[in-house]
mmCIF file of C-alpha atoms and ligand atoms in Angstrom:
data_model
loop_
_atom_site.group_PDB
_atom_site.id
_atom_site.type_symbol
_atom_site.label_atom_id
_atom_site.label_comp_id
_atom_site.label_asym_id
_atom_site.label_seq_id
_atom_site.Cartn_x
_atom_site.Cartn_y
_atom_site.Cartn_z
ATOM 1 C CA MET A 16 136.895 78.595 165.946
ATOM 2 C CA VAL A 17 136.192 80.909 168.900
ATOM 3 C CA SER A 18 137.785 84.341 169.000
ATOM 4 C CA SER A 19 137.290 87.789 170.479
ATOM 5 C CA THR A 20 135.822 90.566 168.339
ATOM 6 C CA SER A 21 137.438 93.445 170.252
ATOM 7 C CA GLY A 22 140.283 93.818 167.765
ATOM 8 C CA VAL A 23 138.013 93.571 164.705
ATOM 9 C CA THR A 24 137.214 96.774 162.783
ATOM 10 C CA VAL A 25 133.678 97.102 161.395
ATOM 11 C CA LEU A 26 132.906 99.969 159.029
ATOM 12 C CA ILE A 27 129.529 101.740 159.002
ATOM 13 C CA PRO A 28 129.033 103.781 155.825
ATOM 14 C CA GLY A 29 126.182 106.314 156.148
ATOM 15 C CA ALA A 30 123.297 106.075 158.605
ATOM 16 C CA ILE A 31 122.829 103.113 160.935
ATOM 17 C CA ASN A 32 119.937 101.751 162.992
ATOM 18 C CA PRO A 33 120.672 102.879 166.619
ATOM 19 C CA ARG A 34 120.022 99.384 167.989
ATOM 20 C CA THR A 35 122.579 97.815 165.652
ATOM 21 C CA LEU A 36 125.025 100.568 166.633
ATOM 22 C CA SER A 37 124.668 99.955 170.375
ATOM 23 C CA ARG A 38 125.012 96.179 169.862
ATOM 24 C CA LEU A 39 128.183 96.598 167.779
ATOM 25 C CA GLU A 40 129.758 99.318 169.988
ATOM 26 C CA THR A 41 130.192 96.887 172.876
ATOM 27 C CA GLY A 42 132.106 94.288 170.865
ATOM 28 C CA PHE A 43 133.869 95.793 167.831
ATOM 29 C CA ARG A 44 136.127 98.679 166.947
ATOM 30 C CA LEU A 45 133.798 100.840 164.817
ATOM 31 C CA GLU A 46 134.663 103.273 162.033
ATOM 32 C CA ARG A 47 132.137 105.554 160.336
ATOM 33 C CA ILE A 48 132.165 107.345 156.970
ATOM 34 C CA ALA A 49 129.456 109.330 155.173
ATOM 35 C CA SER A 50 128.564 106.801 152.459
ATOM 36 C CA GLY A 51 129.697 103.742 150.524
ATOM 37 C CA ASP A 52 131.876 105.856 148.231
ATOM 38 C CA ALA A 53 135.272 104.249 147.513
ATOM 39 C CA SER A 54 137.001 107.662 147.559
ATOM 40 C CA LEU A 55 136.238 107.921 151.322
ATOM 41 C CA VAL A 56 138.337 104.840 152.134
ATOM 42 C CA THR A 57 141.559 105.994 153.821
ATOM 43 C CA PRO A 58 144.734 103.848 153.861
ATOM 44 C CA GLN A 59 144.006 103.054 157.528
ATOM 45 C CA LEU A 60 140.499 101.792 156.700
ATOM 46 C CA ALA A 61 141.863 99.752 153.795
ATOM 47 C CA ARG A 62 144.311 98.132 156.214
ATOM 48 C CA ASP A 63 141.880 97.467 159.096
ATOM 49 C CA VAL A 64 138.283 96.954 157.945
ATOM 50 C CA ARG A 65 137.108 93.315 158.106
ATOM 51 C CA GLY A 66 133.342 93.802 158.307
ATOM 52 C CA ILE A 67 130.653 96.219 157.074
ATOM 53 C CA ALA A 68 127.263 96.916 158.669
ATOM 54 C CA ALA A 69 125.374 98.085 155.583
ATOM 55 C CA PHE A 70 122.328 100.343 155.492
ATOM 56 C CA VAL A 71 123.294 101.899 152.142
ATOM 57 C CA PRO A 72 124.241 100.468 148.704
ATOM 58 C CA ILE A 73 127.572 98.608 148.628
ATOM 59 C CA ARG A 74 129.062 98.492 145.107
ATOM 60 C CA ALA A 75 132.070 96.722 143.571
ATOM 61 C CA ALA A 76 134.474 99.711 143.737
ATOM 62 C CA PHE A 77 133.851 100.121 147.481
ATOM 63 C CA ILE A 78 134.334 96.394 148.087
ATOM 64 C CA ASP A 79 137.590 96.470 146.106
ATOM 65 C CA ALA A 80 138.882 99.404 148.170
ATOM 66 C CA LEU A 81 138.750 97.171 151.305
ATOM 67 C CA PRO A 82 141.171 94.259 150.741
ATOM 68 C CA LYS A 83 140.707 92.777 154.256
ATOM 69 C CA LEU A 84 136.899 92.716 154.007
ATOM 70 C CA GLU A 85 135.329 89.380 155.066
ATOM 71 C CA ILE A 86 131.623 90.122 155.536
ATOM 72 C CA VAL A 87 128.932 92.628 154.526
ATOM 73 C CA ALA A 88 125.976 92.400 156.943
ATOM 74 C CA SER A 89 123.070 94.154 155.254
ATOM 75 C CA PHE A 90 119.873 95.509 156.870
ATOM 76 C CA GLY A 91 116.770 94.271 154.978
ATOM 77 C CA VAL A 92 115.853 91.030 153.245
ATOM 78 C CA GLY A 93 116.161 92.572 149.761
ATOM 79 C CA TYR A 94 119.851 92.955 148.923
ATOM 80 C CA ASP A 95 119.645 94.289 145.354
ATOM 81 C CA ALA A 96 121.715 97.307 146.540
ATOM 82 C CA ILE A 97 124.609 95.045 147.573
ATOM 83 C CA ASP A 98 126.853 93.634 144.835
ATOM 84 C CA ALA A 99 126.579 90.071 146.176
ATOM 85 C CA LYS A 100 127.978 88.480 143.007
ATOM 86 C CA HIS A 101 131.125 90.566 143.301
ATOM 87 C CA CYS A 102 131.414 89.687 146.997
ATOM 88 C CA ALA A 103 131.023 85.981 146.156
ATOM 89 C CA ALA A 104 133.777 86.227 143.517
ATOM 90 C CA ARG A 105 136.075 87.758 146.132
ATOM 91 C CA GLY A 106 135.157 85.223 148.853
ATOM 92 C CA ILE A 107 133.293 87.810 150.949
ATOM 93 C CA MET A 108 130.212 86.752 152.936
ATOM 94 C CA VAL A 109 126.977 88.763 152.489
ATOM 95 C CA THR A 110 124.090 88.452 154.945
ATOM 96 C CA ASN A 111 120.547 89.867 154.874
ATOM 97 C CA THR A 112 117.612 89.835 157.346
ATOM 98 C CA PRO A 113 115.021 87.294 156.132
ATOM 99 C CA ASP A 114 112.075 85.811 158.101
ATOM 100 C CA VAL A 115 112.024 88.321 160.986
ATOM 101 C CA LEU A 116 110.101 90.795 158.782
ATOM 102 C CA THR A 117 107.940 88.395 156.767
ATOM 103 C CA GLU A 118 104.661 88.682 158.706
ATOM 104 C CA GLU A 119 104.980 92.480 159.163
ATOM 105 C CA VAL A 120 105.460 93.073 155.439
ATOM 106 C CA ALA A 121 102.570 90.732 154.615
ATOM 107 C CA ASP A 122 100.342 92.707 157.029
ATOM 108 C CA THR A 123 101.356 95.936 155.270
ATOM 109 C CA ALA A 124 100.634 94.447 151.843
ATOM 110 C CA ILE A 125 97.097 93.532 152.891
ATOM 111 C CA GLY A 126 96.588 97.001 154.427
ATOM 112 C CA LEU A 127 97.769 98.629 151.204
ATOM 113 C CA LEU A 128 95.473 96.395 149.133
ATOM 114 C CA ILE A 129 92.448 97.310 151.259
ATOM 115 C CA ASN A 130 93.375 101.014 151.248
ATOM 116 C CA THR A 131 93.568 100.903 147.452
ATOM 117 C CA VAL A 132 90.312 99.058 146.903
ATOM 118 C CA ARG A 133 88.122 100.478 149.690
ATOM 119 C CA GLU A 134 89.729 103.972 149.778
ATOM 120 C CA LEU A 135 90.092 103.975 153.592
ATOM 121 C CA PRO A 136 92.660 106.853 153.730
ATOM 122 C CA LYS A 137 90.322 109.020 151.641
ATOM 123 C CA ALA A 138 87.288 108.073 153.749
ATOM 124 C CA GLU A 139 89.187 109.048 156.915
ATOM 125 C CA ALA A 140 90.240 112.359 155.311
ATOM 126 C CA TRP A 141 86.541 112.948 154.516
ATOM 127 C CA LEU A 142 85.626 112.532 158.209
ATOM 128 C CA ARG A 143 88.552 114.661 159.444
ATOM 129 C CA ALA A 144 87.634 117.481 157.061
ATOM 130 C CA GLY A 145 84.117 117.615 158.533
ATOM 131 C CA ARG A 146 82.551 116.428 155.277
ATOM 132 C CA TRP A 147 80.478 113.657 156.935
ATOM 133 C CA VAL A 148 78.515 116.418 158.716
ATOM 134 C CA LYS A 149 78.585 118.876 155.788
ATOM 135 C CA ASP A 150 78.189 116.599 152.750
ATOM 136 C CA GLY A 151 76.844 113.314 154.162
ATOM 137 C CA ASN A 152 78.165 109.773 153.747
ATOM 138 C CA TYR A 153 81.443 109.051 151.974
ATOM 139 C CA PRO A 154 80.592 107.825 148.430
ATOM 140 C CA LEU A 155 80.347 104.061 147.940
ATOM 141 C CA THR A 156 83.632 102.681 146.585
ATOM 142 C CA ARG A 157 83.502 101.566 142.958
ATOM 143 C CA LEU A 158 85.906 98.726 143.764
ATOM 144 C CA SER A 159 85.528 95.763 146.095
ATOM 145 C CA LEU A 160 87.731 92.805 146.982
ATOM 146 C CA ARG A 161 84.781 90.452 146.796
ATOM 147 C CA GLY A 162 85.161 87.842 144.048
ATOM 148 C CA ARG A 163 88.686 88.923 143.096
ATOM 149 C CA HIS A 164 91.401 86.573 141.869
ATOM 150 C CA VAL A 165 94.826 87.626 143.135
ATOM 151 C CA GLY A 166 98.123 86.866 141.380
ATOM 152 C CA ILE A 167 101.331 86.977 143.428
ATOM 153 C CA PHE A 168 104.550 87.798 141.565
ATOM 154 C CA GLY A 169 107.219 86.384 143.904
ATOM 155 C CA MET A 170 105.778 83.479 145.934
ATOM 156 C CA GLY A 171 108.648 83.380 148.438
ATOM 157 C CA ARG A 172 108.591 83.899 152.210
ATOM 158 C CA ILE A 173 106.548 87.122 152.095
ATOM 159 C CA GLY A 174 104.482 86.055 149.074
ATOM 160 C CA ARG A 175 103.334 82.952 150.944
ATOM 161 C CA ALA A 176 102.473 84.967 154.068
ATOM 162 C CA ILE A 177 100.369 87.284 151.873
ATOM 163 C CA ALA A 178 98.723 84.282 150.179
ATOM 164 C CA ARG A 179 97.725 82.805 153.564
ATOM 165 C CA ARG A 180 96.035 86.078 154.495
ATOM 166 C CA LEU A 181 94.244 86.293 151.139
ATOM 167 C CA GLU A 182 92.916 82.737 151.556
ATOM 168 C CA ALA A 183 91.503 83.705 154.971
ATOM 169 C CA MET A 184 89.796 86.605 153.156
ATOM 170 C CA ASP A 185 88.168 84.054 150.820
ATOM 171 C CA LEU A 186 90.082 85.147 147.710
ATOM 172 C CA LYS A 187 91.478 82.892 144.988
ATOM 173 C CA VAL A 188 95.299 83.018 144.702
ATOM 174 C CA SER A 189 97.659 82.128 141.823
ATOM 175 C CA TYR A 190 101.361 82.971 141.389
ATOM 176 C CA HIS A 191 104.423 83.377 139.188
ATOM 177 C CA ASN A 192 108.045 82.529 140.115
ATOM 178 C CA ARG A 193 110.799 81.179 137.895
ATOM 179 C CA ARG A 194 110.114 77.749 139.419
ATOM 180 C CA PRO A 195 106.942 76.307 140.996
ATOM 181 C CA VAL A 196 107.006 76.073 144.790
ATOM 182 C CA ASP A 197 106.961 72.392 145.826
ATOM 183 C CA ASP A 198 104.351 72.474 148.577
ATOM 184 C CA ALA A 199 102.173 75.409 147.394
ATOM 185 C CA HIS A 200 98.648 74.437 146.310
ATOM 186 C CA TYR A 201 98.007 77.639 144.296
ATOM 187 C CA ASP A 202 97.899 77.644 140.465
ATOM 188 C CA TYR A 203 101.384 78.291 139.051
ATOM 189 C CA TYR A 204 102.011 80.380 135.910
ATOM 190 C CA PRO A 205 105.482 80.076 134.332
ATOM 191 C CA SER A 206 104.923 83.443 132.615
ATOM 192 C CA LEU A 207 104.130 86.757 134.347
ATOM 193 C CA VAL A 208 102.068 87.886 131.337
ATOM 194 C CA ASP A 209 99.917 84.757 131.574
ATOM 195 C CA LEU A 210 99.446 85.275 135.319
ATOM 196 C CA ALA A 211 98.364 88.895 134.684
ATOM 197 C CA LYS A 212 95.893 87.666 132.069
ATOM 198 C CA ALA A 213 94.375 85.105 134.473
ATOM 199 C CA VAL A 214 93.904 87.418 137.480
ATOM 200 C CA ASP A 215 92.353 90.847 138.142
ATOM 201 C CA THR A 216 94.635 91.811 141.045
ATOM 202 C CA LEU A 217 98.435 91.561 140.907
ATOM 203 C CA ILE A 218 100.675 91.836 143.983
ATOM 204 C CA CYS A 219 104.389 92.233 143.297
ATOM 205 C CA VAL A 220 106.667 91.013 146.102
ATOM 206 C CA ALA A 221 109.565 89.858 143.936
ATOM 207 C CA PRO A 222 113.141 91.013 144.649
ATOM 208 C CA GLY A 223 114.735 93.880 142.716
ATOM 209 C CA GLY A 224 117.768 93.419 140.465
ATOM 210 C CA ALA A 225 118.562 92.604 136.860
ATOM 211 C CA SER A 226 116.283 89.558 136.563
ATOM 212 C CA THR A 227 113.135 91.521 137.492
ATOM 213 C CA GLU A 228 114.046 94.982 136.088
ATOM 214 C CA LYS A 229 110.818 96.573 134.699
ATOM 215 C CA ALA A 230 109.190 93.107 134.527
ATOM 216 C CA VAL A 231 105.807 94.711 135.203
ATOM 217 C CA ASN A 232 105.572 96.555 131.893
ATOM 218 C CA ASP A 233 102.917 97.843 129.512
ATOM 219 C CA ARG A 234 102.092 94.317 128.280
ATOM 220 C CA VAL A 235 101.603 92.915 131.784
ATOM 221 C CA LEU A 236 99.400 95.888 132.752
ATOM 222 C CA THR A 237 97.344 95.538 129.571
ATOM 223 C CA MET A 238 96.759 91.859 130.393
ATOM 224 C CA LEU A 239 95.728 92.765 133.939
ATOM 225 C CA GLY A 240 92.950 94.742 132.304
ATOM 226 C CA ALA A 241 90.519 97.578 132.908
ATOM 227 C CA ASN A 242 89.257 96.101 136.217
ATOM 228 C CA GLY A 243 92.842 95.488 137.292
ATOM 229 C CA ILE A 244 94.473 96.435 140.580
ATOM 230 C CA PHE A 245 98.251 96.474 140.943
ATOM 231 C CA ILE A 246 100.011 96.417 144.333
ATOM 232 C CA ASN A 247 103.791 96.769 144.714
ATOM 233 C CA ILE A 248 105.428 95.909 148.057
ATOM 234 C CA GLY A 249 108.600 94.417 146.450
ATOM 235 C CA ARG A 250 110.913 96.901 144.714
ATOM 236 C CA GLY A 251 110.235 99.953 142.523
ATOM 237 C CA SER A 252 112.760 98.774 139.924
ATOM 238 C CA THR A 253 110.543 95.790 139.105
ATOM 239 C CA VAL A 254 107.958 98.087 137.501
ATOM 240 C CA ASP A 255 108.156 100.306 134.430
ATOM 241 C CA GLU A 256 106.930 103.349 136.377
ATOM 242 C CA ALA A 257 106.190 105.437 133.262
ATOM 243 C CA ALA A 258 104.077 102.586 131.839
ATOM 244 C CA LEU A 259 102.272 102.245 135.179
ATOM 245 C CA ILE A 260 101.458 105.973 135.305
ATOM 246 C CA ALA A 261 100.131 105.858 131.730
ATOM 247 C CA ALA A 262 98.056 102.736 132.511
ATOM 248 C CA LEU A 263 96.493 104.460 135.524
ATOM 249 C CA GLN A 264 95.850 107.665 133.586
ATOM 250 C CA ASN A 265 94.225 106.076 130.541
ATOM 251 C CA GLY A 266 92.207 103.325 132.271
ATOM 252 C CA THR A 267 94.331 100.365 131.134
ATOM 253 C CA ILE A 268 94.115 99.324 134.821
ATOM 254 C CA ARG A 269 91.792 100.638 137.513
ATOM 255 C CA ALA A 270 93.969 101.374 140.557
ATOM 256 C CA ALA A 271 97.342 100.837 142.213
ATOM 257 C CA GLY A 272 98.785 100.679 145.727
ATOM 258 C CA LEU A 273 102.514 101.359 145.999
ATOM 259 C CA ASP A 274 104.950 101.088 148.922
ATOM 260 C CA VAL A 275 108.089 101.160 146.746
ATOM 261 C CA PHE A 276 109.296 103.400 143.918
ATOM 262 C CA ALA A 277 111.993 103.567 141.252
ATOM 263 C CA ASP A 278 113.883 106.535 142.770
ATOM 264 C CA GLU A 279 113.100 106.637 146.499
ATOM 265 C CA PRO A 280 112.370 108.904 148.298
ATOM 266 C CA ARG A 281 111.363 110.816 145.163
ATOM 267 C CA VAL A 282 107.856 109.869 143.998
ATOM 268 C CA PRO A 283 106.756 111.169 140.580
ATOM 269 C CA GLN A 284 104.257 114.044 140.867
ATOM 270 C CA ALA A 285 102.117 112.267 138.261
ATOM 271 C CA LEU A 286 101.562 109.406 140.748
ATOM 272 C CA ILE A 287 100.791 111.790 143.597
ATOM 273 C CA ASP A 288 98.239 113.595 141.389
ATOM 274 C CA LEU A 289 96.355 110.422 140.411
ATOM 275 C CA PRO A 290 93.091 109.812 142.334
ATOM 276 C CA ASN A 291 93.183 106.022 141.827
ATOM 277 C CA VAL A 292 96.492 105.407 143.646
ATOM 278 C CA SER A 293 97.267 104.709 147.311
ATOM 279 C CA LEU A 294 100.833 105.586 148.289
ATOM 280 C CA LEU A 295 103.045 104.616 151.243
ATOM 281 C CA PRO A 296 106.654 105.743 151.915
ATOM 282 C CA HIS A 297 108.323 102.266 151.941
ATOM 283 C CA VAL A 298 106.950 101.232 155.343
ATOM 284 C CA GLY A 299 106.538 97.487 154.694
ATOM 285 C CA SER A 300 108.649 96.442 157.687
ATOM 286 C CA ALA A 301 108.597 99.773 159.520
ATOM 287 C CA SER A 302 107.411 98.959 163.050
ATOM 288 C CA GLN A 303 109.689 99.322 166.086
ATOM 289 C CA HIS A 304 109.179 95.603 166.819
ATOM 290 C CA THR A 305 110.278 94.362 163.404
ATOM 291 C CA ARG A 306 113.035 96.902 162.788
ATOM 292 C CA ALA A 307 114.527 95.891 166.187
ATOM 293 C CA ALA A 308 114.576 92.237 165.085
ATOM 294 C CA MET A 309 116.227 93.223 161.786
ATOM 295 C CA ALA A 310 118.765 95.409 163.624
ATOM 296 C CA ASP A 311 119.638 92.502 165.962
ATOM 297 C CA LEU A 312 120.075 90.126 163.037
ATOM 298 C CA VAL A 313 122.621 92.477 161.402
ATOM 299 C CA ALA A 314 124.620 92.484 164.659
ATOM 300 C CA ASP A 315 124.165 88.724 165.230
ATOM 301 C CA ASN A 316 125.538 87.982 161.770
ATOM 302 C CA LEU A 317 128.689 89.995 162.495
ATOM 303 C CA TYR A 318 129.177 88.401 165.937
ATOM 304 C CA GLY A 319 128.456 84.950 164.500
ATOM 305 C CA TRP A 320 131.062 85.416 161.783
ATOM 306 C CA PHE A 321 133.859 86.837 163.916
ATOM 307 C CA GLU A 322 133.254 84.786 167.102
ATOM 308 C CA ARG A 323 132.333 81.400 165.630
ATOM 309 C CA GLY A 324 133.142 81.637 161.907
ATOM 310 C CA ARG A 325 129.459 81.274 161.028
ATOM 311 C CA ALA A 326 127.010 83.772 159.539
ATOM 312 C CA LEU A 327 123.377 83.185 160.554
ATOM 313 C CA THR A 328 121.613 84.279 157.358
ATOM 314 C CA PRO A 329 123.914 84.250 154.307
ATOM 315 C CA VAL A 330 122.391 85.241 150.953
ATOM 316 C CA PRO A 331 122.323 82.350 148.436
ATOM 317 C CA GLU A 332 125.222 83.758 146.362
ATOM 318 C CA THR A 333 127.636 83.507 149.326
ATOM 319 C CA ALA A 334 126.135 80.575 151.252
ATOM 320 C CA GLY A 335 129.169 78.390 150.524
ATOM 321 C CA ILE A 336 131.786 80.894 151.733
ATOM 322 C CA LYS A 337 133.693 79.846 154.839
ATOM 323 C CA ALA A 338 135.543 81.998 157.366
ATOM 324 C CA SER A 339 139.314 81.713 156.980
HETATM 325 P P1 NAP B 27 112.202 85.332 148.915
HETATM 326 O O1 NAP B 27 111.725 84.394 149.959
HETATM 327 O O2 NAP B 27 113.562 85.160 148.343
HETATM 328 O O3 NAP B 27 111.121 85.325 147.733
HETATM 329 C C1 NAP B 27 111.334 85.904 146.501
HETATM 330 C C2 NAP B 27 110.507 85.136 145.479
HETATM 331 O O4 NAP B 27 110.599 85.807 144.212
HETATM 332 C C3 NAP B 27 110.968 83.714 145.283
HETATM 333 O O5 NAP B 27 109.860 82.876 145.398
HETATM 334 C C4 NAP B 27 111.554 83.675 143.877
HETATM 335 O O6 NAP B 27 111.273 82.429 143.250
HETATM 336 C C5 NAP B 27 110.834 84.830 143.186
HETATM 337 N N1 NAP B 27 111.675 85.444 142.160
HETATM 338 C C6 NAP B 27 112.945 85.903 142.293
HETATM 339 N N2 NAP B 27 113.407 86.357 141.124
HETATM 340 C C7 NAP B 27 112.411 86.165 140.223
HETATM 341 C C8 NAP B 27 112.295 86.417 138.825
HETATM 342 N N3 NAP B 27 113.309 86.947 138.119
HETATM 343 N N4 NAP B 27 111.140 86.091 138.223
HETATM 344 C C9 NAP B 27 110.124 85.545 138.916
HETATM 345 N N5 NAP B 27 110.169 85.285 140.250
HETATM 346 C C10 NAP B 27 111.309 85.588 140.890
HETATM 347 O O7 NAP B 27 112.157 86.831 149.455
HETATM 348 P P2 NAP B 27 111.147 87.490 150.505
HETATM 349 O O8 NAP B 27 111.701 87.384 151.875
HETATM 350 O O9 NAP B 27 109.775 86.983 150.258
HETATM 351 O O10 NAP B 27 111.255 89.028 150.040
HETATM 352 C C11 NAP B 27 110.876 89.384 148.743
HETATM 353 C C12 NAP B 27 111.216 90.818 148.413
HETATM 354 O O11 NAP B 27 110.309 91.713 149.072
HETATM 355 C C13 NAP B 27 112.582 91.331 148.863
HETATM 356 O O12 NAP B 27 113.623 90.919 147.989
HETATM 357 C C14 NAP B 27 112.397 92.829 148.876
HETATM 358 O O13 NAP B 27 112.729 93.378 147.617
HETATM 359 C C15 NAP B 27 110.899 93.003 149.135
HETATM 360 N N6 NAP B 27 110.644 93.578 150.470
HETATM 361 C C16 NAP B 27 110.048 94.807 150.560
HETATM 362 C C17 NAP B 27 109.779 95.345 151.805
HETATM 363 C C18 NAP B 27 109.099 96.666 151.940
HETATM 364 O O14 NAP B 27 109.280 97.315 152.965
HETATM 365 N N7 NAP B 27 108.306 97.110 150.970
HETATM 366 C C19 NAP B 27 110.147 94.674 152.955
HETATM 367 C C20 NAP B 27 110.762 93.429 152.832
HETATM 368 C C21 NAP B 27 110.994 92.888 151.578
HETATM 369 P P3 NAP B 27 112.224 81.824 142.097
HETATM 370 O O15 NAP B 27 113.633 81.922 142.599
HETATM 371 O O16 NAP B 27 111.707 80.429 141.902
HETATM 372 O O17 NAP B 27 111.989 82.666 140.872
HETATM 373 C C1 8YV B 28 113.546 97.972 154.636
HETATM 374 C C2 8YV B 28 113.052 96.259 152.779
HETATM 375 O O1 8YV B 28 112.747 99.107 154.613
HETATM 376 O O2 8YV B 28 113.860 94.321 153.832
HETATM 377 C C3 8YV B 28 113.707 94.921 152.769
HETATM 378 O O3 8YV B 28 114.058 94.449 151.678
HETATM 379 O O4 8YV B 28 112.773 96.811 151.751
HETATM 380 C C4 8YV B 28 112.655 96.903 154.062
HETATM 381 O O5 8YV B 28 112.420 95.988 155.078
HETATM 382 C C5 8YV B 28 114.843 98.311 154.011
HETATM 383 O O6 8YV B 28 115.641 97.259 153.721
HETATM 384 C C6 8YV B 28 115.604 99.223 154.947
HETATM 385 O O7 8YV B 28 115.866 100.389 154.378
#
């Protein structure tokens, strides 16, 4: 199946990466609306739209308002904001952007871990404030990575890239997934609580969604223990944020490094006020290099679907869906 895309209407709800926009402008008829709100779908859009380039949540009501929809091409590997099950039930393809961001996000995770443990942002602030001259050396950090045992919650593409880096740093690695990974030589824990008990450093890089909602809870943090470090580069929804704040305030765990939050871009003031937390504004994949590769993959999925009837990177829920 080879066909031209010039007569195909692609809808862009909300903001879009400029590179994806310029790639799509040359081949498709584009329509833009402010958000993925079903009430914004006009009769003309309902009649014409066959594809969505998604940078915002796409829910069931919006999908249902577009009866000709064939594909939702989403920006990002995590697609918890896209109702993929509903798309699958309606025979609509969903794509995400795996692999092209794996190494970048793993680099960020290691940076966040080191910032949390060795306090590098605070040490730099000390220098910039003239305190090295005025007050002397920055205090020795109470925490070190030396001798730590790291647990990875979510040993997938990014989890494995993080594990490789940790091994090069001479750290022991174990993990929890729902199923053991065939060719991974790290110790596997079928329960997250048991993993937390075995390690002193927990890195969460699991997807968001119902199956991981608040999985990192009070019990997991208690098992991680008073020397414990928690890093989250996965999704904010995977953590009980109130339990995490309490654990950091009362010494249940020692420190945390967070790139993701429950209600982004709003970060609880209690987290900002804590001295034992390192915070980043969801920048795991945020380099020009990697965002360009993600932007291209969104466009390539739409071209692949409408020119050749083949999406490049379907999510597992819709992998079996064929173009009509
Ligand atoms: P992936 O290859 O699909 O890996 C996800 C891993 O999590 C799999 O090994 C999976 O194993 C495990 N998992 C899924 N659900 C689970 C559950 N309920 N309990 C235990 N383990 C579970 O995905 P990836 O490419 O590594 O990306 C992982 C996530 O990182 C994304 O979904 C996204 O949320 C996040 N991310 C964040 C940033 C950022 O900027 N901070 C950037 C990119 C990605 P099983 O299926 O065997 O359980
Ligand atoms: C992006 C991400 O920041 O890929 C993901 O799952 O969380 C990040 O790479 C996000 O998808 C774009 O807003």
